[in-house]
mmCIF file of C-alpha atoms and ligand atoms in Angstrom:
data_model
loop_
_atom_site.group_PDB
_atom_site.id
_atom_site.type_symbol
_atom_site.label_atom_id
_atom_site.label_comp_id
_atom_site.label_asym_id
_atom_site.label_seq_id
_atom_site.Cartn_x
_atom_site.Cartn_y
_atom_site.Cartn_z
ATOM 1 C CA UNK A 1 -94.871 -214.266 -116.382
ATOM 2 C CA UNK A 2 -93.329 -215.578 -119.657
ATOM 3 C CA UNK A 3 -90.451 -218.025 -119.208
ATOM 4 C CA UNK A 4 -87.804 -218.612 -121.856
ATOM 5 C CA UNK A 5 -84.982 -221.031 -122.452
ATOM 6 C CA UNK A 6 -81.484 -219.527 -122.284
ATOM 7 C CA UNK A 7 -81.161 -220.295 -126.014
ATOM 8 C CA UNK A 8 -84.311 -218.278 -126.821
ATOM 9 C CA UNK A 9 -83.116 -215.225 -124.867
ATOM 10 C CA UNK A 10 -79.682 -215.580 -126.455
ATOM 11 C CA UNK A 11 -81.220 -215.560 -129.947
ATOM 12 C CA UNK A 12 -83.287 -212.483 -129.062
ATOM 13 C CA UNK A 13 -80.270 -210.644 -127.602
ATOM 14 C CA UNK A 14 -78.234 -211.480 -130.697
ATOM 15 C CA UNK A 15 -80.978 -210.144 -132.955
ATOM 16 C CA UNK A 16 -81.141 -206.866 -131.028
ATOM 17 C CA UNK A 17 -77.354 -206.411 -130.686
ATOM 18 C CA UNK A 18 -76.846 -207.099 -134.407
ATOM 19 C CA UNK A 19 -79.584 -204.602 -135.286
ATOM 20 C CA UNK A 20 -77.922 -202.066 -132.980
ATOM 21 C CA UNK A 21 -75.035 -202.352 -135.421
ATOM 22 C CA UNK A 22 -72.680 -204.659 -133.538
ATOM 23 C CA UNK A 23 -70.438 -206.927 -135.594
ATOM 24 C CA UNK A 24 -70.823 -210.647 -134.949
ATOM 25 C CA UNK A 25 -68.143 -211.030 -132.236
ATOM 26 C CA UNK A 26 -69.529 -208.084 -130.265
ATOM 27 C CA UNK A 27 -73.138 -209.231 -130.639
ATOM 28 C CA UNK A 28 -72.137 -212.699 -129.381
ATOM 29 C CA UNK A 29 -70.229 -211.243 -126.404
ATOM 30 C CA UNK A 30 -73.218 -209.088 -125.421
ATOM 31 C CA UNK A 31 -75.736 -211.916 -125.818
ATOM 32 C CA UNK A 32 -73.535 -214.400 -123.900
ATOM 33 C CA UNK A 33 -73.067 -211.895 -121.076
ATOM 34 C CA UNK A 34 -76.730 -210.942 -120.703
ATOM 35 C CA UNK A 35 -78.026 -214.510 -120.698
ATOM 36 C CA UNK A 36 -75.342 -215.635 -118.260
ATOM 37 C CA UNK A 37 -76.369 -212.796 -115.922
ATOM 38 C CA UNK A 38 -79.969 -214.032 -116.085
ATOM 39 C CA UNK A 39 -78.801 -217.612 -115.518
ATOM 40 C CA UNK A 40 -76.816 -216.443 -112.469
ATOM 41 C CA UNK A 41 -80.084 -215.042 -111.091
ATOM 42 C CA UNK A 42 -79.106 -211.391 -111.680
ATOM 43 C CA UNK A 43 -82.046 -210.315 -113.848
ATOM 44 C CA UNK A 44 -81.034 -206.715 -113.088
ATOM 45 C CA UNK A 45 -78.086 -207.230 -115.462
ATOM 46 C CA UNK A 46 -79.618 -209.618 -117.989
ATOM 47 C CA UNK A 47 -81.738 -209.135 -121.098
ATOM 48 C CA UNK A 48 -83.797 -206.494 -119.252
ATOM 49 C CA UNK A 49 -80.885 -204.092 -119.896
ATOM 50 C CA UNK A 50 -81.472 -204.209 -123.688
ATOM 51 C CA UNK A 51 -84.033 -201.341 -123.704
ATOM 52 C CA UNK A 52 -81.514 -199.120 -121.861
ATOM 53 C CA UNK A 53 -78.823 -200.037 -124.396
ATOM 54 C CA UNK A 54 -81.116 -199.134 -127.318
ATOM 55 C CA UNK A 55 -81.843 -195.773 -125.670
ATOM 56 C CA UNK A 56 -78.116 -195.152 -125.132
ATOM 57 C CA UNK A 57 -77.419 -196.041 -128.771
ATOM 58 C CA UNK A 58 -80.119 -193.719 -130.052
ATOM 59 C CA UNK A 59 -78.873 -190.900 -127.807
ATOM 60 C CA UNK A 60 -75.332 -191.354 -129.147
ATOM 61 C CA UNK A 61 -74.073 -192.494 -125.733
ATOM 62 C CA UNK A 62 -73.110 -196.091 -126.659
ATOM 63 C CA UNK A 63 -70.846 -196.815 -129.645
ATOM 64 C CA UNK A 64 -71.045 -200.277 -131.247
ATOM 65 C CA UNK A 65 -67.812 -201.737 -132.684
ATOM 66 C CA UNK A 66 -65.738 -199.083 -130.924
ATOM 67 C CA UNK A 67 -61.961 -199.370 -131.240
ATOM 68 C CA UNK A 68 -60.592 -198.842 -127.720
ATOM 69 C CA UNK A 69 -57.595 -196.612 -127.198
ATOM 70 C CA UNK A 70 -54.624 -198.166 -125.385
ATOM 71 C CA UNK A 71 -53.471 -195.210 -123.303
ATOM 72 C CA UNK A 72 -50.634 -197.068 -121.541
ATOM 73 C CA UNK A 73 -49.085 -200.459 -122.186
ATOM 74 C CA UNK A 74 -46.136 -200.710 -119.826
ATOM 75 C CA UNK A 75 -45.432 -204.218 -118.553
ATOM 76 C CA UNK A 76 -47.778 -204.949 -115.697
ATOM 77 C CA UNK A 77 -49.753 -201.722 -116.278
ATOM 78 C CA UNK A 78 -52.451 -201.573 -118.896
ATOM 79 C CA UNK A 79 -54.726 -198.561 -119.398
ATOM 80 C CA UNK A 80 -57.510 -198.812 -121.967
ATOM 81 C CA UNK A 81 -60.026 -196.100 -122.826
ATOM 82 C CA UNK A 82 -63.166 -197.749 -124.186
ATOM 83 C CA UNK A 83 -64.598 -194.456 -125.494
ATOM 84 C CA UNK A 84 -68.246 -195.415 -124.809
ATOM 85 C CA UNK A 85 -67.834 -198.771 -126.568
ATOM 86 C CA UNK A 86 -70.314 -201.589 -125.904
ATOM 87 C CA UNK A 87 -69.260 -202.394 -122.335
ATOM 88 C CA UNK A 88 -69.504 -206.162 -122.421
ATOM 89 C CA UNK A 89 -67.031 -206.451 -125.313
ATOM 90 C CA UNK A 90 -64.771 -203.608 -124.149
ATOM 91 C CA UNK A 91 -64.405 -205.098 -120.650
ATOM 92 C CA UNK A 92 -64.049 -208.738 -121.755
ATOM 93 C CA UNK A 93 -61.378 -207.829 -124.341
ATOM 94 C CA UNK A 94 -59.444 -205.688 -121.841
ATOM 95 C CA UNK A 95 -59.611 -208.360 -119.129
ATOM 96 C CA UNK A 96 -58.421 -211.026 -121.623
ATOM 97 C CA UNK A 97 -55.409 -208.809 -122.388
ATOM 98 C CA UNK A 98 -54.751 -208.408 -118.654
ATOM 99 C CA UNK A 99 -54.945 -212.201 -118.156
ATOM 100 C CA UNK A 100 -52.353 -212.757 -120.913
ATOM 101 C CA UNK A 101 -50.144 -210.131 -119.296
ATOM 102 C CA UNK A 102 -50.566 -211.744 -115.862
ATOM 103 C CA UNK A 103 -49.430 -215.094 -117.282
ATOM 104 C CA UNK A 104 -46.390 -213.346 -118.758
ATOM 105 C CA UNK A 105 -45.401 -211.176 -115.776
ATOM 106 C CA UNK A 106 -47.201 -212.702 -112.824
ATOM 107 C CA UNK A 107 -49.742 -209.887 -112.416
ATOM 108 C CA UNK A 108 -51.387 -207.039 -114.282
ATOM 109 C CA UNK A 109 -53.133 -203.877 -113.140
ATOM 110 C CA UNK A 110 -55.802 -202.922 -115.645
ATOM 111 C CA UNK A 111 -57.477 -199.528 -115.747
ATOM 112 C CA UNK A 112 -60.432 -199.703 -118.089
ATOM 113 C CA UNK A 113 -61.903 -196.241 -118.644
ATOM 114 C CA UNK A 114 -65.233 -195.040 -119.923
ATOM 115 C CA UNK A 115 -66.904 -198.200 -121.199
ATOM 116 C CA UNK A 116 -70.634 -198.058 -121.697
ATOM 117 C CA UNK A 117 -72.363 -200.252 -119.061
ATOM 118 C CA UNK A 118 -70.204 -203.378 -118.600
ATOM 119 C CA UNK A 119 -72.989 -205.378 -116.915
ATOM 120 C CA UNK A 120 -72.285 -208.049 -114.308
ATOM 121 C CA UNK A 121 -68.716 -207.610 -113.035
ATOM 122 C CA UNK A 122 -68.574 -211.261 -111.923
ATOM 123 C CA UNK A 123 -68.409 -212.276 -115.597
ATOM 124 C CA UNK A 124 -64.898 -210.780 -115.857
ATOM 125 C CA UNK A 125 -63.847 -212.414 -112.581
ATOM 126 C CA UNK A 126 -65.017 -215.736 -114.062
ATOM 127 C CA UNK A 127 -62.876 -215.150 -117.175
ATOM 128 C CA UNK A 128 -59.810 -214.602 -114.975
ATOM 129 C CA UNK A 129 -60.572 -217.474 -112.581
ATOM 130 C CA UNK A 130 -61.128 -219.947 -115.438
ATOM 131 C CA UNK A 131 -57.560 -219.098 -116.476
ATOM 132 C CA UNK A 132 -56.006 -219.642 -113.036
ATOM 133 C CA UNK A 133 -56.031 -215.960 -112.021
ATOM 134 C CA UNK A 134 -57.247 -214.193 -108.891
ATOM 135 C CA UNK A 135 -59.187 -211.017 -109.669
ATOM 136 C CA UNK A 136 -60.274 -207.837 -107.893
ATOM 137 C CA UNK A 137 -62.138 -204.859 -109.337
ATOM 138 C CA UNK A 138 -63.209 -201.455 -108.091
ATOM 139 C CA UNK A 139 -65.826 -200.014 -110.445
ATOM 140 C CA UNK A 140 -67.468 -196.605 -110.634
ATOM 141 C CA UNK A 141 -70.561 -195.459 -112.482
ATOM 142 C CA UNK A 142 -70.563 -191.999 -114.075
ATOM 143 C CA UNK A 143 -72.420 -189.954 -116.703
ATOM 144 C CA UNK A 144 -75.599 -191.048 -114.930
ATOM 145 C CA UNK A 145 -77.731 -189.395 -112.275
ATOM 146 C CA UNK A 146 -76.447 -190.125 -108.764
ATOM 147 C CA UNK A 147 -78.401 -192.985 -107.177
ATOM 148 C CA UNK A 148 -76.565 -193.847 -103.937
ATOM 149 C CA UNK A 149 -76.951 -191.757 -100.778
ATOM 150 C CA UNK A 150 -73.624 -192.207 -98.959
ATOM 151 C CA UNK A 151 -73.708 -192.635 -95.156
ATOM 152 C CA UNK A 152 -75.201 -189.566 -93.556
ATOM 153 C CA UNK A 153 -76.595 -188.103 -96.825
ATOM 154 C CA UNK A 154 -80.311 -187.510 -97.454
ATOM 155 C CA UNK A 155 -79.637 -187.189 -101.184
ATOM 156 C CA UNK A 156 -77.832 -189.309 -103.789
ATOM 157 C CA UNK A 157 -74.205 -188.430 -104.519
ATOM 158 C CA UNK A 158 -72.646 -191.614 -106.022
ATOM 159 C CA UNK A 159 -73.387 -194.480 -108.417
ATOM 160 C CA UNK A 160 -73.986 -198.037 -107.230
ATOM 161 C CA UNK A 161 -70.197 -198.606 -107.582
ATOM 162 C CA UNK A 162 -69.677 -202.387 -107.500
ATOM 163 C CA UNK A 163 -66.710 -204.270 -106.012
ATOM 164 C CA UNK A 164 -65.701 -207.750 -107.080
ATOM 165 C CA UNK A 165 -63.107 -210.346 -106.007
ATOM 166 C CA UNK A 166 -62.578 -213.963 -107.030
ATOM 167 C CA UNK A 167 -60.081 -216.789 -106.642
ATOM 168 C CA UNK A 168 -59.714 -219.629 -109.149
ATOM 169 C CA UNK A 169 -60.927 -223.159 -108.486
ATOM 170 C CA UNK A 170 -60.847 -226.258 -110.659
ATOM 171 C CA UNK A 171 -63.172 -224.951 -113.388
ATOM 172 C CA UNK A 172 -63.937 -221.295 -112.694
ATOM 173 C CA UNK A 173 -63.953 -219.374 -109.423
ATOM 174 C CA UNK A 174 -63.963 -221.289 -106.137
ATOM 175 C CA UNK A 175 -65.150 -218.090 -104.440
ATOM 176 C CA UNK A 176 -66.704 -215.114 -106.229
ATOM 177 C CA UNK A 177 -67.862 -212.003 -104.410
ATOM 178 C CA UNK A 178 -69.625 -209.571 -106.745
ATOM 179 C CA UNK A 179 -71.538 -206.833 -104.943
ATOM 180 C CA UNK A 180 -72.947 -203.386 -105.378
ATOM 181 C CA UNK A 181 -72.160 -200.988 -102.556
ATOM 182 C CA UNK A 182 -75.834 -200.109 -102.213
ATOM 183 C CA UNK A 183 -78.156 -202.449 -100.318
ATOM 184 C CA UNK A 184 -79.687 -203.481 -103.660
ATOM 185 C CA UNK A 185 -78.654 -202.800 -107.272
ATOM 186 C CA UNK A 186 -80.587 -200.064 -109.113
ATOM 187 C CA UNK A 187 -81.583 -202.764 -111.618
ATOM 188 C CA UNK A 188 -83.173 -204.758 -108.783
ATOM 189 C CA UNK A 189 -85.308 -201.730 -107.872
ATOM 190 C CA UNK A 190 -86.277 -201.567 -111.596
ATOM 191 C CA UNK A 191 -87.210 -205.261 -111.643
ATOM 192 C CA UNK A 192 -89.268 -204.818 -108.425
ATOM 193 C CA UNK A 193 -91.017 -201.709 -109.834
ATOM 194 C CA UNK A 194 -91.760 -203.595 -113.071
ATOM 195 C CA UNK A 195 -93.351 -206.417 -111.051
ATOM 196 C CA UNK A 196 -95.280 -203.988 -108.836
ATOM 197 C CA UNK A 197 -93.346 -205.272 -105.811
ATOM 198 C CA UNK A 198 -91.876 -203.523 -102.765
ATOM 199 C CA UNK A 199 -88.154 -203.572 -101.972
ATOM 200 C CA UNK A 200 -86.849 -204.772 -98.584
ATOM 201 C CA UNK A 201 -86.815 -202.248 -95.751
ATOM 202 C CA UNK A 202 -83.622 -200.235 -95.351
ATOM 203 C CA UNK A 203 -82.800 -200.046 -99.076
ATOM 204 C CA UNK A 204 -84.399 -196.808 -100.247
ATOM 205 C CA UNK A 205 -85.150 -193.251 -99.175
ATOM 206 C CA UNK A 206 -87.644 -190.958 -100.868
ATOM 207 C CA UNK A 207 -87.148 -187.385 -102.106
ATOM 208 C CA UNK A 208 -87.513 -186.063 -98.544
ATOM 209 C CA UNK A 209 -84.835 -188.439 -97.229
ATOM 210 C CA UNK A 210 -87.385 -190.658 -95.425
ATOM 211 C CA UNK A 211 -87.203 -194.480 -95.655
ATOM 212 C CA UNK A 212 -89.566 -196.087 -98.198
ATOM 213 C CA UNK A 213 -90.095 -199.575 -99.596
ATOM 214 C CA UNK A 214 -91.887 -198.375 -102.754
ATOM 215 C CA UNK A 215 -89.461 -198.288 -105.729
ATOM 216 C CA UNK A 216 -91.899 -196.438 -108.029
ATOM 217 C CA UNK A 217 -90.669 -192.910 -107.244
ATOM 218 C CA UNK A 218 -87.035 -193.944 -107.571
ATOM 219 C CA UNK A 219 -87.540 -195.674 -110.924
ATOM 220 C CA UNK A 220 -90.367 -193.736 -112.612
ATOM 221 C CA UNK A 221 -89.860 -190.216 -111.188
ATOM 222 C CA UNK A 222 -86.094 -190.500 -110.624
ATOM 223 C CA UNK A 223 -86.389 -189.236 -107.063
ATOM 224 C CA UNK A 224 -84.962 -190.522 -103.792
ATOM 225 C CA UNK A 225 -81.899 -192.743 -103.430
ATOM 226 C CA UNK A 226 -80.589 -196.202 -102.667
ATOM 227 C CA UNK A 227 -78.820 -196.469 -99.313
ATOM 228 C CA UNK A 228 -75.263 -197.777 -98.998
ATOM 229 C CA UNK A 229 -75.039 -201.285 -97.501
ATOM 230 C CA UNK A 230 -73.523 -201.698 -94.046
ATOM 231 C CA UNK A 231 -73.860 -198.087 -92.897
ATOM 232 C CA UNK A 232 -70.524 -196.174 -93.137
ATOM 233 C CA UNK A 233 -68.631 -199.309 -94.300
ATOM 234 C CA UNK A 234 -70.410 -199.906 -97.617
ATOM 235 C CA UNK A 235 -70.523 -196.162 -98.103
ATOM 236 C CA UNK A 236 -66.739 -195.974 -97.589
ATOM 237 C CA UNK A 237 -66.185 -198.807 -100.087
ATOM 238 C CA UNK A 238 -68.372 -196.934 -102.604
ATOM 239 C CA UNK A 239 -66.226 -193.811 -102.195
ATOM 240 C CA UNK A 240 -63.064 -195.891 -102.730
ATOM 241 C CA UNK A 241 -64.586 -197.446 -105.900
ATOM 242 C CA UNK A 242 -65.137 -193.922 -107.219
ATOM 243 C CA UNK A 243 -61.556 -192.923 -106.394
ATOM 244 C CA UNK A 244 -59.820 -196.144 -107.513
ATOM 245 C CA UNK A 245 -61.659 -196.366 -110.839
ATOM 246 C CA UNK A 246 -62.131 -192.654 -111.476
ATOM 247 C CA UNK A 247 -59.034 -190.991 -109.981
ATOM 248 C CA UNK A 248 -56.333 -193.718 -109.901
ATOM 249 C CA UNK A 249 -57.666 -195.452 -113.036
ATOM 250 C CA UNK A 250 -58.406 -192.165 -114.784
ATOM 251 C CA UNK A 251 -62.027 -192.862 -115.717
ATOM 252 C CA UNK A 252 -64.916 -190.425 -115.873
ATOM 253 C CA UNK A 253 -65.641 -188.797 -112.510
ATOM 254 C CA UNK A 254 -68.954 -188.735 -110.718
ATOM 255 C CA UNK A 255 -68.925 -184.907 -110.475
ATOM 256 C CA UNK A 256 -68.472 -184.350 -114.217
ATOM 257 C CA UNK A 257 -71.451 -183.106 -116.249
ATOM 258 C CA UNK A 258 -73.950 -185.884 -116.907
ATOM 259 C CA UNK A 259 -75.145 -186.634 -120.449
ATOM 260 C CA UNK A 260 -77.442 -189.449 -119.332
ATOM 261 C CA UNK A 261 -75.286 -192.410 -120.345
ATOM 262 C CA UNK A 262 -73.946 -195.202 -118.144
ATOM 263 C CA UNK A 263 -70.151 -195.064 -118.105
ATOM 264 C CA UNK A 264 -68.227 -197.680 -116.156
ATOM 265 C CA UNK A 265 -64.554 -197.435 -115.303
ATOM 266 C CA UNK A 266 -62.822 -200.342 -113.583
ATOM 267 C CA UNK A 267 -59.498 -200.635 -111.785
ATOM 268 C CA UNK A 268 -58.758 -204.371 -111.782
ATOM 269 C CA UNK A 269 -55.897 -206.552 -110.617
ATOM 270 C CA UNK A 270 -55.302 -209.915 -112.250
ATOM 271 C CA UNK A 271 -52.820 -212.254 -110.530
ATOM 272 C CA UNK A 272 -51.581 -215.537 -111.960
ATOM 273 C CA UNK A 273 -51.919 -217.523 -108.745
ATOM 274 C CA UNK A 274 -49.339 -220.113 -109.819
ATOM 275 C CA UNK A 275 -46.664 -217.378 -109.951
ATOM 276 C CA UNK A 276 -47.348 -216.240 -106.405
ATOM 277 C CA UNK A 277 -48.239 -219.421 -104.537
ATOM 278 C CA UNK A 278 -48.765 -223.145 -104.971
ATOM 279 C CA UNK A 279 -52.255 -223.345 -106.567
ATOM 280 C CA UNK A 280 -52.926 -226.648 -104.757
ATOM 281 C CA UNK A 281 -52.161 -225.000 -101.382
ATOM 282 C CA UNK A 282 -54.411 -222.041 -102.258
ATOM 283 C CA UNK A 283 -57.233 -224.397 -103.285
ATOM 284 C CA UNK A 284 -56.760 -226.375 -100.077
ATOM 285 C CA UNK A 285 -56.955 -223.191 -97.971
ATOM 286 C CA UNK A 286 -60.105 -222.072 -99.824
ATOM 287 C CA UNK A 287 -61.837 -225.447 -99.354
ATOM 288 C CA UNK A 288 -60.789 -225.642 -95.686
ATOM 289 C CA UNK A 289 -62.149 -222.130 -95.077
ATOM 290 C CA UNK A 290 -65.421 -222.984 -96.815
ATOM 291 C CA UNK A 291 -65.795 -226.201 -94.781
ATOM 292 C CA UNK A 292 -64.981 -224.361 -91.559
ATOM 293 C CA UNK A 293 -67.688 -221.763 -92.243
ATOM 294 C CA UNK A 294 -70.209 -224.381 -93.387
ATOM 295 C CA UNK A 295 -69.652 -226.360 -90.192
ATOM 296 C CA UNK A 296 -71.678 -223.716 -88.332
ATOM 297 C CA UNK A 297 -75.370 -224.334 -87.609
ATOM 298 C CA UNK A 298 -77.477 -222.132 -89.915
ATOM 299 C CA UNK A 299 -78.791 -219.014 -88.168
ATOM 300 C CA UNK A 300 -82.564 -218.722 -87.560
ATOM 301 C CA UNK A 301 -84.275 -218.051 -90.909
ATOM 302 C CA UNK A 302 -81.500 -219.725 -92.956
ATOM 303 C CA UNK A 303 -81.849 -223.206 -94.490
ATOM 304 C CA UNK A 304 -78.123 -223.502 -95.100
ATOM 305 C CA UNK A 305 -74.846 -221.596 -94.924
ATOM 306 C CA UNK A 306 -73.729 -220.401 -98.370
ATOM 307 C CA UNK A 307 -70.513 -218.833 -99.605
ATOM 308 C CA UNK A 308 -69.933 -216.133 -102.234
ATOM 309 C CA UNK A 309 -70.543 -217.490 -105.713
ATOM 310 C CA UNK A 310 -72.810 -220.356 -104.617
ATOM 311 C CA UNK A 311 -76.208 -218.678 -105.109
ATOM 312 C CA UNK A 312 -75.227 -217.876 -108.722
ATOM 313 C CA UNK A 313 -74.064 -221.451 -109.416
ATOM 314 C CA UNK A 314 -77.285 -222.881 -107.977
ATOM 315 C CA UNK A 315 -79.433 -220.386 -109.905
ATOM 316 C CA UNK A 316 -77.651 -221.300 -113.151
ATOM 317 C CA UNK A 317 -78.255 -225.030 -112.571
ATOM 318 C CA UNK A 318 -81.907 -224.438 -111.780
ATOM 319 C CA UNK A 319 -82.631 -221.925 -114.565
ATOM 320 C CA UNK A 320 -80.925 -224.093 -117.175
ATOM 321 C CA UNK A 321 -83.611 -226.680 -116.359
ATOM 322 C CA UNK A 322 -86.660 -224.537 -115.619
ATOM 323 C CA UNK A 323 -86.033 -221.542 -117.899
ATOM 324 C CA UNK A 324 -85.614 -217.832 -117.230
ATOM 325 C CA UNK A 325 -88.717 -215.845 -116.199
ATOM 326 C CA UNK A 326 -89.065 -212.349 -117.722
ATOM 327 C CA UNK A 327 -91.698 -210.126 -116.108
ATOM 328 C CA UNK A 328 -94.426 -208.634 -118.324
ATOM 329 C CA UNK A 329 -93.171 -205.028 -118.111
ATOM 330 C CA UNK A 330 -89.614 -206.003 -119.015
ATOM 331 C CA UNK A 331 -90.935 -208.150 -121.877
ATOM 332 C CA UNK A 332 -93.024 -205.219 -123.132
ATOM 333 C CA UNK A 333 -90.007 -202.867 -122.887
ATOM 334 C CA UNK A 334 -87.803 -205.307 -124.817
ATOM 335 C CA UNK A 335 -90.382 -205.583 -127.648
ATOM 336 C CA UNK A 336 -90.739 -201.794 -127.683
ATOM 337 C CA UNK A 337 -86.948 -201.362 -127.877
ATOM 338 C CA UNK A 338 -86.769 -203.939 -130.675
ATOM 339 C CA UNK A 339 -89.461 -202.016 -132.577
ATOM 340 C CA UNK A 340 -87.346 -198.840 -132.316
ATOM 341 C CA UNK A 341 -84.680 -200.728 -134.272
ATOM 342 C CA UNK A 342 -87.223 -201.787 -136.919
ATOM 343 C CA UNK A 343 -87.518 -205.360 -135.585
ATOM 344 C CA UNK A 344 -91.059 -206.646 -136.018
ATOM 345 C CA UNK A 345 -93.020 -208.622 -133.406
ATOM 346 C CA UNK A 346 -92.893 -211.585 -135.799
ATOM 347 C CA UNK A 347 -89.081 -211.428 -135.827
ATOM 348 C CA UNK A 348 -89.016 -211.292 -132.013
ATOM 349 C CA UNK A 349 -91.382 -214.267 -131.827
ATOM 350 C CA UNK A 350 -89.292 -216.212 -134.332
ATOM 351 C CA UNK A 351 -86.123 -215.502 -132.327
ATOM 352 C CA UNK A 352 -87.636 -216.854 -129.109
ATOM 353 C CA UNK A 353 -89.340 -219.724 -130.904
ATOM 354 C CA UNK A 354 -92.974 -218.596 -130.531
ATOM 355 C CA UNK A 355 -95.106 -219.159 -133.662
HETATM 356 P P1 LIG B 1 -76.471 -209.630 -104.475
HETATM 357 O O1 LIG B 1 -77.035 -208.782 -103.408
HETATM 358 O O2 LIG B 1 -77.261 -210.800 -104.940
HETATM 359 O O3 LIG B 1 -75.037 -210.116 -103.939
HETATM 360 C C1 LIG B 1 -74.292 -210.931 -104.787
HETATM 361 C C2 LIG B 1 -73.053 -211.442 -104.086
HETATM 362 O O4 LIG B 1 -73.339 -211.921 -102.784
HETATM 363 C C3 LIG B 1 -72.505 -212.629 -104.857
HETATM 364 O O5 LIG B 1 -71.120 -212.697 -104.702
HETATM 365 C C4 LIG B 1 -73.200 -213.800 -104.160
HETATM 366 O O6 LIG B 1 -72.537 -215.028 -104.373
HETATM 367 C C5 LIG B 1 -73.171 -213.356 -102.732
HETATM 368 N N1 LIG B 1 -74.279 -213.909 -101.951
HETATM 369 C C6 LIG B 1 -75.599 -213.741 -102.178
HETATM 370 N N2 LIG B 1 -76.326 -214.391 -101.263
HETATM 371 C C7 LIG B 1 -75.450 -214.973 -100.410
HETATM 372 C C8 LIG B 1 -75.587 -215.787 -99.237
HETATM 373 N N3 LIG B 1 -76.785 -216.138 -98.753
HETATM 374 N N4 LIG B 1 -74.464 -216.213 -98.637
HETATM 375 C C9 LIG B 1 -73.242 -215.881 -99.112
HETATM 376 N N5 LIG B 1 -73.047 -215.116 -100.216
HETATM 377 C C10 LIG B 1 -74.149 -214.673 -100.846
HETATM 378 O O7 LIG B 1 -76.123 -208.804 -105.797
HETATM 379 P P2 LIG B 1 -75.897 -207.220 -105.941
HETATM 380 O O8 LIG B 1 -74.981 -206.751 -104.913
HETATM 381 O O9 LIG B 1 -77.236 -206.599 -106.057
HETATM 382 O O10 LIG B 1 -75.169 -207.138 -107.354
HETATM 383 C C11 LIG B 1 -75.860 -207.565 -108.527
HETATM 384 C C12 LIG B 1 -75.042 -207.463 -109.750
HETATM 385 O O11 LIG B 1 -75.076 -206.121 -110.219
HETATM 386 C C13 LIG B 1 -73.557 -207.775 -109.631
HETATM 387 O O12 LIG B 1 -73.285 -208.771 -110.604
HETATM 388 C C14 LIG B 1 -72.832 -206.475 -109.984
HETATM 389 O O13 LIG B 1 -71.613 -206.655 -110.682
HETATM 390 C C15 LIG B 1 -73.855 -205.828 -110.867
HETATM 391 N N6 LIG B 1 -73.700 -204.370 -110.951
HETATM 392 C C16 LIG B 1 -73.115 -203.784 -112.035
HETATM 393 C C17 LIG B 1 -73.028 -202.408 -112.122
HETATM 394 C C18 LIG B 1 -72.425 -201.727 -113.305
HETATM 395 O O14 LIG B 1 -72.420 -200.509 -113.343
HETATM 396 N N7 LIG B 1 -71.940 -202.433 -114.302
HETATM 397 C C19 LIG B 1 -73.498 -201.602 -111.110
HETATM 398 C C20 LIG B 1 -74.069 -202.201 -110.024
HETATM 399 C C21 LIG B 1 -74.184 -203.587 -109.949
#
């Protein structure tokens, strides 16, 4: 499996985003986001998404350099329609506006509508937490085939609908929960299928509604479904993500006609912690809670007790040193997508430093 430095994958992502037509600030935002997702260990939302973005562009379902429409700007309420803009820039720009507003007013509720795939939601929580803000987000996925079978369903009826929450620490989040409401992300099934691997038991059903651990049908034939995590509880959270982001936030709904894009809407709250509580007392409570949980003996099969946000921090430290592996199929798909934009193999090799 080829392994690349973060700088090499950043250069490649920049090359592709620029050739997709993105202006420099957008191309940088996209490349930063994708490589940071890989560094965090979430390959499902890293550079392996570039082929999907090229397809969306060529199908007219992703609009580079989009100017978002501010639908409502009323004090602590901000509603932004991204109109299929490149999700990473649309979401980061909207969240930065919400952070400024939270510093001004104490808090901001942001409804971001209809961005093309915004990627790893934790990235936006990190933006807020680095600026002293607590963050929550309900996100829905629309304009895409249903992939999640809610509790009790033998067929898919929702997207993977992620939920995210973070609190600020000294330099970024001290706790960051960033989860899909399915047992695994659809991108993780793609990565497993690309590597010829099975997925853990209890994640997938096939087209007859029976459990399976083979992701091939789900990815290649678009049949079957991912199961909600935690039985009716994850399923219920997925439904609330659809309603909060789609109905309350006004984004695209899951039951609207599908054009084959990936549209994310996000209902987020951003709270300037210093306006609500003493940040030192909050930090103390967070650290005390973490220590209390860590004081438990690890359960059988666990080396250590971890808390939300730690696996990503450890992965980033490790991958900065050892590089980021990209499986052969993903690497082939990225080169193929680059070729569709007129980028030659030599240009790809130059970008990643292979001569
Ligand atoms: P995951 O299953 O790895 O869970 C990640 C979360 O669980 C993180 O908060 C992590 O810190 C925590 N965690 C992991 N292992 C832990 C442990 N041992 N102890 C304590 N906490 C632990 O990831 P996922 O749910 O598959 O989500 C992957 C990514 O996919 C997320 O970044 C999400 O935002 C992204 N996503 C995006 C979209 C979209 O449409 N834009 C859709 C779905 C998923």
